PDB file of C-alpha atoms and ligand atoms in Angstrom:
ATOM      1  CA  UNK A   3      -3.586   4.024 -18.638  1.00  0.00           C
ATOM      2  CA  UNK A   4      -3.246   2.704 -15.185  1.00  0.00           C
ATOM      3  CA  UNK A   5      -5.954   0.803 -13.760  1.00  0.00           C
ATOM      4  CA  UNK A   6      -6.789   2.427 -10.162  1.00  0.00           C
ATOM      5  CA  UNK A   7      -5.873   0.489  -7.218  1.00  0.00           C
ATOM      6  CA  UNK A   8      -7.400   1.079  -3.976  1.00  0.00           C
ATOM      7  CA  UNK A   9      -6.511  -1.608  -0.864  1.00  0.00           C
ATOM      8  CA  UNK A  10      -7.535  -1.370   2.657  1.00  0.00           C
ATOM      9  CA  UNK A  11      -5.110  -1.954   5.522  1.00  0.00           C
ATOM     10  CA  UNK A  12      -6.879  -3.303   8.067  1.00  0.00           C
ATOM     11  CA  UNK A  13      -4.120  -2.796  10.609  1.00  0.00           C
ATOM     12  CA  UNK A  14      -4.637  -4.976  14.162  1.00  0.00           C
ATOM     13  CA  UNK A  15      -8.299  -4.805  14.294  1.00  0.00           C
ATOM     14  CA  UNK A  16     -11.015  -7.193  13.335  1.00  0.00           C
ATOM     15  CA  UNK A  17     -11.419 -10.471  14.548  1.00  0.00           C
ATOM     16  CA  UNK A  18     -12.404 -14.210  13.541  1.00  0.00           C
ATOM     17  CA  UNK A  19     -16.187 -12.779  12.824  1.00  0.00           C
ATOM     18  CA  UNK A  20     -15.982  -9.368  11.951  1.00  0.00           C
ATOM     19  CA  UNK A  21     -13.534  -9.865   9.555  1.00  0.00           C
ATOM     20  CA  UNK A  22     -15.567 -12.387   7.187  1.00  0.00           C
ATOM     21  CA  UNK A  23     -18.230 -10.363   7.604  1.00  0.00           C
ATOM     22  CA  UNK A  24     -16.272  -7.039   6.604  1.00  0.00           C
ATOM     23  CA  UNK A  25     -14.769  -9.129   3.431  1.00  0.00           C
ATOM     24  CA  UNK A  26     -17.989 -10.191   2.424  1.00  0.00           C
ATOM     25  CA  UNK A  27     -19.809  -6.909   2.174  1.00  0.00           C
ATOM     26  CA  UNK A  28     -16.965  -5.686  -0.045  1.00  0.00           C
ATOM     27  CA  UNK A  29     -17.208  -8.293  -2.335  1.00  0.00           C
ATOM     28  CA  UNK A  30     -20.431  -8.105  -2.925  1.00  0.00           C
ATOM     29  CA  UNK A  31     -20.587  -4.107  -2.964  1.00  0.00           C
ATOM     30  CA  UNK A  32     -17.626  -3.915  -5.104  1.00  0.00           C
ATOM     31  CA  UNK A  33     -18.410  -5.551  -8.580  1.00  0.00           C
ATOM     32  CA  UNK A  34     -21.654  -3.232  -7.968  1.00  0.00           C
ATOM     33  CA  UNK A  35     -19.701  -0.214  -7.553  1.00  0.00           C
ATOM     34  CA  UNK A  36     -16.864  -0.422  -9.807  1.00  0.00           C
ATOM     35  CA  UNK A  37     -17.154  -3.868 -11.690  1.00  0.00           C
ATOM     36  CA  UNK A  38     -14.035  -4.503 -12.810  1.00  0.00           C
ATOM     37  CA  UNK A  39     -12.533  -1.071 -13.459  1.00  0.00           C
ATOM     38  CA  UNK A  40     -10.530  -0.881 -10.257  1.00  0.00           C
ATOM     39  CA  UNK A  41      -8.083  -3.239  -8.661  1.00  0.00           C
ATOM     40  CA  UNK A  42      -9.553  -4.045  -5.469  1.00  0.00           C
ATOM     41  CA  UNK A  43      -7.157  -5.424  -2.108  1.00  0.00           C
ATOM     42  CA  UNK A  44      -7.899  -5.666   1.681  1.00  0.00           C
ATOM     43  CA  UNK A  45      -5.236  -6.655   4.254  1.00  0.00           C
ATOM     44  CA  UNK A  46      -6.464  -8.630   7.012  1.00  0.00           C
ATOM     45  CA  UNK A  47      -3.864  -9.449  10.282  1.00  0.00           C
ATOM     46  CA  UNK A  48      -2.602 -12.493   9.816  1.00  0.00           C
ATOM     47  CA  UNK A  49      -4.148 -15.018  11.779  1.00  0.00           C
ATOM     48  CA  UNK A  50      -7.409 -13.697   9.853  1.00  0.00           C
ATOM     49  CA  UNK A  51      -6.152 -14.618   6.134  1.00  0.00           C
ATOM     50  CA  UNK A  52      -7.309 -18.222   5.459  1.00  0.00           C
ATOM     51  CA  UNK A  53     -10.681 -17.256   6.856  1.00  0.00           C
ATOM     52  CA  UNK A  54     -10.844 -14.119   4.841  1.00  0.00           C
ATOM     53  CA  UNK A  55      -9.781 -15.769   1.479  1.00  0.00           C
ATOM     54  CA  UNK A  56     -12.848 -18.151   1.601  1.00  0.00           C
ATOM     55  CA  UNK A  57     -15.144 -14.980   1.485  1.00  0.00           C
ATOM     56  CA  UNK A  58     -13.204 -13.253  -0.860  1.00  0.00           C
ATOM     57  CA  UNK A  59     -13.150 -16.800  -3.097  1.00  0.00           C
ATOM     58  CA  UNK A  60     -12.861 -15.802  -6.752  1.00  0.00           C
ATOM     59  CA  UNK A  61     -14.139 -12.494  -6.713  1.00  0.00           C
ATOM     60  CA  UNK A  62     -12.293  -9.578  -8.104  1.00  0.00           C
ATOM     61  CA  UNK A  63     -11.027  -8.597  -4.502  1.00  0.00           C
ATOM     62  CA  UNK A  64      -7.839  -9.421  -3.411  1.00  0.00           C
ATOM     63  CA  UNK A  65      -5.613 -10.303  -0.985  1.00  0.00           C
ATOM     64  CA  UNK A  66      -3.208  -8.747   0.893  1.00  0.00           C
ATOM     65  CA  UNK A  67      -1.088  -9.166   3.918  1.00  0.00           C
ATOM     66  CA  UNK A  68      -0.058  -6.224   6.229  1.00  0.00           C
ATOM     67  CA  UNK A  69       3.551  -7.351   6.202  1.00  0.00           C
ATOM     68  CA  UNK A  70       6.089 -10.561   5.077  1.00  0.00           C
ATOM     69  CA  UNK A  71       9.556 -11.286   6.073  1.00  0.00           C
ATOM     70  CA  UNK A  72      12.424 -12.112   3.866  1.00  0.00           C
ATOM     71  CA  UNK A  73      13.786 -15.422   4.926  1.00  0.00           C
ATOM     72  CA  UNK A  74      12.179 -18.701   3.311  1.00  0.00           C
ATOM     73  CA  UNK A  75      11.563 -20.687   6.194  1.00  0.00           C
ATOM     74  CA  UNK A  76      13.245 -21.728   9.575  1.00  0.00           C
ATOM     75  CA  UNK A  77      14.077 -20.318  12.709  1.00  0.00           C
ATOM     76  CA  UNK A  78      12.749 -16.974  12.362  1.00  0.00           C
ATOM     77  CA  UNK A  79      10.285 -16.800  15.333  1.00  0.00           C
ATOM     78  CA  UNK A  80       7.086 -14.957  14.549  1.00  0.00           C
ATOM     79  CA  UNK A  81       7.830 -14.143  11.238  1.00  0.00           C
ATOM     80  CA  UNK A  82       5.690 -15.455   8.122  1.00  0.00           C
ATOM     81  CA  UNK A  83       7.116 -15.725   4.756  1.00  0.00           C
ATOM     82  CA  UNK A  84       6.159 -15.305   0.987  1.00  0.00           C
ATOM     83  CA  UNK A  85       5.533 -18.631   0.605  1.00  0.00           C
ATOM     84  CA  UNK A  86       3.155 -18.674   3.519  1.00  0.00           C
ATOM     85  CA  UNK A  87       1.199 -15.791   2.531  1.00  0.00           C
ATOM     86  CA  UNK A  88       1.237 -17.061  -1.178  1.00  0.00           C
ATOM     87  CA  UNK A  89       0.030 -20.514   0.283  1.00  0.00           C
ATOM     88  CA  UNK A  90      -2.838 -18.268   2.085  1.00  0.00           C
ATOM     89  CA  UNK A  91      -4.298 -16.598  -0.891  1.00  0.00           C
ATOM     90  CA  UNK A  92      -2.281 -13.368  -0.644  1.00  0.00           C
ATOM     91  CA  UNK A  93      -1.576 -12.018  -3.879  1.00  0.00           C
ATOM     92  CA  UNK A  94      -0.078  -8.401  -2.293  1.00  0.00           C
ATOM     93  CA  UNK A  95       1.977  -7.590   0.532  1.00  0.00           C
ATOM     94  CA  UNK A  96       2.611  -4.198   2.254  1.00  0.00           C
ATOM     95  CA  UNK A  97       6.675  -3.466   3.108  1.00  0.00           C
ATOM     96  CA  UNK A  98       7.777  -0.997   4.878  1.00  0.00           C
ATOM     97  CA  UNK A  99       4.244   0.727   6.121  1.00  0.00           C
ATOM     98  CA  UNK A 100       5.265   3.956   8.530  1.00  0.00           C
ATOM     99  CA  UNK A 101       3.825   1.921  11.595  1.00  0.00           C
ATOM    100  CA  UNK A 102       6.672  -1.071  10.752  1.00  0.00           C
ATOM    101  CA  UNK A 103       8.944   1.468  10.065  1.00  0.00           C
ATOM    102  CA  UNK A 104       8.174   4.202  13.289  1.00  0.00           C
ATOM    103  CA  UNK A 105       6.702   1.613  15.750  1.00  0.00           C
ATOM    104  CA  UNK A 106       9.202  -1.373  15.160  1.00  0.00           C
ATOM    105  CA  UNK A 107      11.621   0.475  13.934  1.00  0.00           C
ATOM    106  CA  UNK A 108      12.150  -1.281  10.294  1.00  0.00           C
ATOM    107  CA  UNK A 109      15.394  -0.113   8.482  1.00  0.00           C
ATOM    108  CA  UNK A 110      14.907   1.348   4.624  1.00  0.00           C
ATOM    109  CA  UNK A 111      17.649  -2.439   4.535  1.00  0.00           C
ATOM    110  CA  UNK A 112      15.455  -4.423   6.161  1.00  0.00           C
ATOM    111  CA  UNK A 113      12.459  -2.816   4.088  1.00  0.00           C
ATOM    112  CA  UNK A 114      14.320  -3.682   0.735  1.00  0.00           C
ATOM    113  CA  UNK A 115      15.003  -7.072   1.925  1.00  0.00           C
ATOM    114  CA  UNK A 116      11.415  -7.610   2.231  1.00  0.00           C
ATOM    115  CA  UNK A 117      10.272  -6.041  -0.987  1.00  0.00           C
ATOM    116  CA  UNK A 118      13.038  -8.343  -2.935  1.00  0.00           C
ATOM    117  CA  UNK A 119      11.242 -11.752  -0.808  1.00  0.00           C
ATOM    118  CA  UNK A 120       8.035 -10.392  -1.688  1.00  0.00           C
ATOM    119  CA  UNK A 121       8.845 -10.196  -5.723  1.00  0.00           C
ATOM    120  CA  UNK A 122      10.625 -13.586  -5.698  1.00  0.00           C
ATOM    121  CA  UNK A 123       7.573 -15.290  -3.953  1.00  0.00           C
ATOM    122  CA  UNK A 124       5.522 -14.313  -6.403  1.00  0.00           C
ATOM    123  CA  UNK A 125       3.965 -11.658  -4.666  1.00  0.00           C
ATOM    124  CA  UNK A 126       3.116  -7.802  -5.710  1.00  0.00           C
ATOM    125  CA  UNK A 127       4.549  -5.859  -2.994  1.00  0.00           C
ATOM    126  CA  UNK A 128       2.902  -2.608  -1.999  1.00  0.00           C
ATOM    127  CA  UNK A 129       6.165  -0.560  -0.796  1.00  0.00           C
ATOM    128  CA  UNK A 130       4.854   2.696   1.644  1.00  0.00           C
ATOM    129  CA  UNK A 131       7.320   5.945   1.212  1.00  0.00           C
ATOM    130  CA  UNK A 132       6.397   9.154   3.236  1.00  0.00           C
ATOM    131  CA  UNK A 133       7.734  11.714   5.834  1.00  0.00           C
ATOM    132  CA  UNK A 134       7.443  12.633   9.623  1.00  0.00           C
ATOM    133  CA  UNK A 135       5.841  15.866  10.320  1.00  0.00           C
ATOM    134  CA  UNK A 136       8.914  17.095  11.627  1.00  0.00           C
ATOM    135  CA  UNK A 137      11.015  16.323   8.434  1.00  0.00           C
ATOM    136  CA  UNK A 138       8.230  18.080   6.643  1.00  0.00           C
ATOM    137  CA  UNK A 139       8.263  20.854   8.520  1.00  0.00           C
ATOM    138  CA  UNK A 140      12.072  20.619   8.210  1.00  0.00           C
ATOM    139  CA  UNK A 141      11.608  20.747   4.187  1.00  0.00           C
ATOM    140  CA  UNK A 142      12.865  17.314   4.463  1.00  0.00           C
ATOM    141  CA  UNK A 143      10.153  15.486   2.342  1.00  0.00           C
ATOM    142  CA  UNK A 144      11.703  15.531  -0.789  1.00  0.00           C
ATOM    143  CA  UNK A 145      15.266  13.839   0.716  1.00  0.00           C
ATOM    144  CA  UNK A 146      13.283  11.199   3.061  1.00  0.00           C
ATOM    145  CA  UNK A 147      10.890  10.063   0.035  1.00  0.00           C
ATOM    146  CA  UNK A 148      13.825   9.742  -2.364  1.00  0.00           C
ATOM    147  CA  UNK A 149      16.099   7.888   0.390  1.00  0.00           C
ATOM    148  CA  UNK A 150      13.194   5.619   1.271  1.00  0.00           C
ATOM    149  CA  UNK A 151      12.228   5.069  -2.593  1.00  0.00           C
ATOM    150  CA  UNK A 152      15.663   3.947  -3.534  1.00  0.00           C
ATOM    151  CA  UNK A 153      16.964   2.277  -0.770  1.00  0.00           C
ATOM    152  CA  UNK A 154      13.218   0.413  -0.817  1.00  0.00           C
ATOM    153  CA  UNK A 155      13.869  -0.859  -4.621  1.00  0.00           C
ATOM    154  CA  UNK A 156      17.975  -1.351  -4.308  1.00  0.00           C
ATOM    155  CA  UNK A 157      19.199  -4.256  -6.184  1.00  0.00           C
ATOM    156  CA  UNK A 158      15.831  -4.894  -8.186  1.00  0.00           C
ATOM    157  CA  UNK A 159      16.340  -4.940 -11.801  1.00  0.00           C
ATOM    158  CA  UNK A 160      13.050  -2.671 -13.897  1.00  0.00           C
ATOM    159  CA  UNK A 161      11.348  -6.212 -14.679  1.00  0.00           C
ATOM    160  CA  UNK A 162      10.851  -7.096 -10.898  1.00  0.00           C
ATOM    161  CA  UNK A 163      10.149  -3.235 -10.464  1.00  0.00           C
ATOM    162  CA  UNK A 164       7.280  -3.622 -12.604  1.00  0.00           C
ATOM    163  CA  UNK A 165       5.287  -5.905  -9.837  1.00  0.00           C
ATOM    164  CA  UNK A 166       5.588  -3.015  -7.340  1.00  0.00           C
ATOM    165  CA  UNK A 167       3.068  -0.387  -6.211  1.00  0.00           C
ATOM    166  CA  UNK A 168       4.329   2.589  -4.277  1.00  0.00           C
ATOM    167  CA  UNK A 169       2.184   4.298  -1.419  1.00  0.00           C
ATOM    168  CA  UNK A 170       3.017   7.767  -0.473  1.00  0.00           C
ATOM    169  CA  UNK A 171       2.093   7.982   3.252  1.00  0.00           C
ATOM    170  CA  UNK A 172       2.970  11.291   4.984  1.00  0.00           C
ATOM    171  CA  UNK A 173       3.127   9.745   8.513  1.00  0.00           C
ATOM    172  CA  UNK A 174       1.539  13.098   9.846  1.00  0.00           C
ATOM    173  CA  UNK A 175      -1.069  12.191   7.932  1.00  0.00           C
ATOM    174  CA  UNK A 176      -2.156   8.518   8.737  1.00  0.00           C
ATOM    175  CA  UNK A 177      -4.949   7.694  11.411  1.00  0.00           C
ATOM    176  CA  UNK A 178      -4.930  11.770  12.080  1.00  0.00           C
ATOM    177  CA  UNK A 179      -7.777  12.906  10.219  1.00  0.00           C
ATOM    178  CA  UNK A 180      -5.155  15.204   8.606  1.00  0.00           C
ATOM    179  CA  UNK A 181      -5.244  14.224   5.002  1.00  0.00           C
ATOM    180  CA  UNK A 182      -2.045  15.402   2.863  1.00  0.00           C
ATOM    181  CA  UNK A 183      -4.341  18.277   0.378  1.00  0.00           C
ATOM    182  CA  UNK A 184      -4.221  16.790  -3.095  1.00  0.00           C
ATOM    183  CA  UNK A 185      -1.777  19.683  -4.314  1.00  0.00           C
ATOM    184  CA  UNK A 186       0.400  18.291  -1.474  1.00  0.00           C
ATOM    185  CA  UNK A 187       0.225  14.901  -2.647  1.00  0.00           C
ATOM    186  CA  UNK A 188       0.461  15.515  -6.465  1.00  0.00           C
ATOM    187  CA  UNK A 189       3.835  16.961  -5.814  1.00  0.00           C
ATOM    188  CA  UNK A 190       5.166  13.878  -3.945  1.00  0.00           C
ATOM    189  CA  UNK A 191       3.777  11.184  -6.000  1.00  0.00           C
ATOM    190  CA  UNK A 192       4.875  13.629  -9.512  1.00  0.00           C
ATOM    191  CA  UNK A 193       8.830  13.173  -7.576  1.00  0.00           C
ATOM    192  CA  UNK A 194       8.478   9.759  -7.187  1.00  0.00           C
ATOM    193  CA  UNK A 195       7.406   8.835 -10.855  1.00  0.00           C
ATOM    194  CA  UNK A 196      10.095  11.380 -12.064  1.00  0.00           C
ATOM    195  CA  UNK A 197      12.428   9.008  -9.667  1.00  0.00           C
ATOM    196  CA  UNK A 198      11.278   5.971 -11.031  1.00  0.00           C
ATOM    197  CA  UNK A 199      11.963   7.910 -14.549  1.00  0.00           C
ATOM    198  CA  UNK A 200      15.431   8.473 -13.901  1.00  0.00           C
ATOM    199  CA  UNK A 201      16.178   4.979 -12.045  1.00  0.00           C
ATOM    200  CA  UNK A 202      14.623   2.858 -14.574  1.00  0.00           C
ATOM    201  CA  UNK A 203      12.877   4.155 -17.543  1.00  0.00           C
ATOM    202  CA  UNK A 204      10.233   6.547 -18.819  1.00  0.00           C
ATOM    203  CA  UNK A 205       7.727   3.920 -19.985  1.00  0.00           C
ATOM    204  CA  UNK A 206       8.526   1.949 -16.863  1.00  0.00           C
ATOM    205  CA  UNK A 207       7.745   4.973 -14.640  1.00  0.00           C
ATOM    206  CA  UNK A 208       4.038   5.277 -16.547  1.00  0.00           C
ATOM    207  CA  UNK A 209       3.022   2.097 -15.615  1.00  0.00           C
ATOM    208  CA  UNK A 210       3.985   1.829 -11.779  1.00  0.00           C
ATOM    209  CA  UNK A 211       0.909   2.545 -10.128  1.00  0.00           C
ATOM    210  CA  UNK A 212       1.436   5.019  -6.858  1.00  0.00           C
ATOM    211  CA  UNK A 213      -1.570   5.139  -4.123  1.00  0.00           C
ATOM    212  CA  UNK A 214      -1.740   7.883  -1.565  1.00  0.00           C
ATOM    213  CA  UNK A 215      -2.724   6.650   2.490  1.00  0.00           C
ATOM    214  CA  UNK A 216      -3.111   8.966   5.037  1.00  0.00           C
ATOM    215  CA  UNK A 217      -6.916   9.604   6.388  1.00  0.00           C
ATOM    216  CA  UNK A 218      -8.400   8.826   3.070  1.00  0.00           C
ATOM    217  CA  UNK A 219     -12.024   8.826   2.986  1.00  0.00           C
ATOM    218  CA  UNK A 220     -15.097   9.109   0.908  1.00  0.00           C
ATOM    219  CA  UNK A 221     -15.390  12.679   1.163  1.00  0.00           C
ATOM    220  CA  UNK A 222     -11.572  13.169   0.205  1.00  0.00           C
ATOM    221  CA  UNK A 223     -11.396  10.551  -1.961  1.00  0.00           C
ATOM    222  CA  UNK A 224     -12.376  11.718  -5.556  1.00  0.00           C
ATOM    223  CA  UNK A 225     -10.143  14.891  -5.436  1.00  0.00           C
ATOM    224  CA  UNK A 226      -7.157  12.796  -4.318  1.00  0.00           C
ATOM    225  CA  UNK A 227      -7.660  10.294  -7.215  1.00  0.00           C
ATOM    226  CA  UNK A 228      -8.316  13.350  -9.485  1.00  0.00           C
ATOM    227  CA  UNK A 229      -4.260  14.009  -9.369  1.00  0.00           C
ATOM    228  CA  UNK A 230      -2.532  13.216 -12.398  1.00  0.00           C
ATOM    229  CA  UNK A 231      -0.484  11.143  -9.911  1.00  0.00           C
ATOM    230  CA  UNK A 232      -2.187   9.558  -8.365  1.00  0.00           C
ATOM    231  CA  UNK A 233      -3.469   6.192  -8.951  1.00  0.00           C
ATOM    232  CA  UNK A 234      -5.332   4.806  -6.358  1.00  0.00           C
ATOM    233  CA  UNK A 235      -5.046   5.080  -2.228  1.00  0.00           C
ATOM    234  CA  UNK A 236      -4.119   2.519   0.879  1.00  0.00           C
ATOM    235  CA  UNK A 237      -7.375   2.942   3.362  1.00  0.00           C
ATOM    236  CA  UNK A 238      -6.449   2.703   6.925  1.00  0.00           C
ATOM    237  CA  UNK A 239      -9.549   3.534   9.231  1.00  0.00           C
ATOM    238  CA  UNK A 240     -12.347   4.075   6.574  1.00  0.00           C
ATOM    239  CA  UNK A 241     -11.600   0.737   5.064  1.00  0.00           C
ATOM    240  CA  UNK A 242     -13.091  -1.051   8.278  1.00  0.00           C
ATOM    241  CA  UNK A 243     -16.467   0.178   7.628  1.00  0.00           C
ATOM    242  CA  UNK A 244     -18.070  -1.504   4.094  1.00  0.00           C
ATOM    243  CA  UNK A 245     -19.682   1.222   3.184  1.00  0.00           C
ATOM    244  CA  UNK A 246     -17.030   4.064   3.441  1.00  0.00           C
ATOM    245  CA  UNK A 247     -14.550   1.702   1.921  1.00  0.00           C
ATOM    246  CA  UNK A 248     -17.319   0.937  -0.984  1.00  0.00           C
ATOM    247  CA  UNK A 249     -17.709   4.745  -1.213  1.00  0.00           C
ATOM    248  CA  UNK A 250     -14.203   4.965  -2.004  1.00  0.00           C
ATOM    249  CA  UNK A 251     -13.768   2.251  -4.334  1.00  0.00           C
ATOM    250  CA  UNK A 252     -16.775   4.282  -6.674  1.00  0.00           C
ATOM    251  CA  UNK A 253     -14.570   7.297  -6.203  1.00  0.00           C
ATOM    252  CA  UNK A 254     -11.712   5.377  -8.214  1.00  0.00           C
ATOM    253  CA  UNK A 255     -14.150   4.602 -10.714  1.00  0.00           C
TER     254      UNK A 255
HETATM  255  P1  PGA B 314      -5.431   5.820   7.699  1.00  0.00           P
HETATM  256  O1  PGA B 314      -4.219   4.804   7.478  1.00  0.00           O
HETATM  257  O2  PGA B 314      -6.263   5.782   6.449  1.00  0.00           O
HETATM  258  O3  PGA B 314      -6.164   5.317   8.902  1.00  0.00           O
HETATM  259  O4  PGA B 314      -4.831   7.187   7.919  1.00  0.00           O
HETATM  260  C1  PGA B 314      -3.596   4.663   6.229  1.00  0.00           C
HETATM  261  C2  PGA B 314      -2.464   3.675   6.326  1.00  0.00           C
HETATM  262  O5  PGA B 314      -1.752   3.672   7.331  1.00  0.00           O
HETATM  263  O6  PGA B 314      -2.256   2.849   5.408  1.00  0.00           O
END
């Protein structure tokens, strides 16, 4: 059985104050909610980590960071590596979200660069799949989603696979209050496990835990997670307010 996962991506909002006080009321609401039947993450910006892991202390919430880069150390102006993030408290890290990929215009290379650094640090890396409206409407998703799942995980061997989480994020769907329906969803995240069948292994492929993101909230929430598929879901915009993101943590339940 895989444990539910749900992890909020805080994105570039937040600040020195708001986001210790954000962390704080999900700790405290989440043992209430779910105790420990769900794998709980939030992703604070950067500069907002080491303030964010002192509220989040021992609890069962994690840590995540929005993004990582793949070199060790040096030159690389900017950038913040595994061993950073891992010296911050992070225990996840998010590769290859649409808005790295679409905004900054991260390669599927780049991506699996990142995912590979991530692993090696020690870090569970959170790698986001998911098409444009126009490729869906160009009954492209199927292509994009396998193209971005196995260029993501090139090179890594089914051990290091094991560490990752997938998120299927139809970009049409993220921060647009359109929400992917859970039939549309199902069929995604049922490609991607039949994927991670064929690249790896059956058991393998059981275990990998695949979240949906894309204007999740706690009225869509339940259904989502009610896919056979569907493990869990990456919270953009209802994970900045405690008690939506609470509301969807007791939906995993
Ligand atoms: P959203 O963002 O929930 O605001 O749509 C999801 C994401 O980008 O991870």
């Amino acid at each position: 059985m895989r444990k539910p996962f749900v992890a909020g991506n805080w994105k570039m909002n937040t600040d020195s104050h708001s986001s210790v006080e954000l962390a704080e009321g999900i700790v405290s609401g989440s043992l209430e909610v779910a105790g420990k039947s769900v794998t709980v993450a939030i992703c604070p910006p950067f500069v907002y980590l080491q303030a964010v892991v002192k509220a989040v202390g021992n609890s069962n919430v994690a840590l995540g960071a929005q993004d990582i880069y793949f070199e060790g150390n040096g030159a690389f102006t900017g950038e913040i590596s595994a061993s950073m993030l891992k010296d911050s408290g992070c225990v996840y890290a998010i590769c290859g979200h649409s808005e790295r990929r679409h905004v900054i215009g991260e390669t599927d290379e780049l991506i699996n660069k990142k995912v590979a650094a991530a692993i090696a640090g020690g870090l569970l890396p959170i790698l986001c799949v998911g098409e444009l409206l126009s490729e869906r409407q160009a009954s492209q998703t199927n292509d994009v989603v396998t193209r971005q799942l196995k260029e993501g995980l090139a090179g890594l061997s089914a051990e290091k696979v094991s560490a990752v989480t997938i998120a299927y994020e139809p970009v049409w769907a993220i921060g647009t209050g359109l929400t992917a329906t859970p039939d549309q969803a199902q069929q995604v995240h049922e490609l991607i496990r039949k994927l991670l069948s064929e690249m790896y292994d059956d058991e393998l492929a059981q275990e990998i835990r695949i979240q949906y993101g894309g204007s999740a909230k706690p009225s869509n929430a339940a259904e989502l997670m009610g896919q056979p598929d569907i493990d869990g879901l990456l919270v953009g915009g209802a994970s900045l307010k405690t008690e939506d993101f609470l509301a969807i943590i007791k939906a995993a339940v």
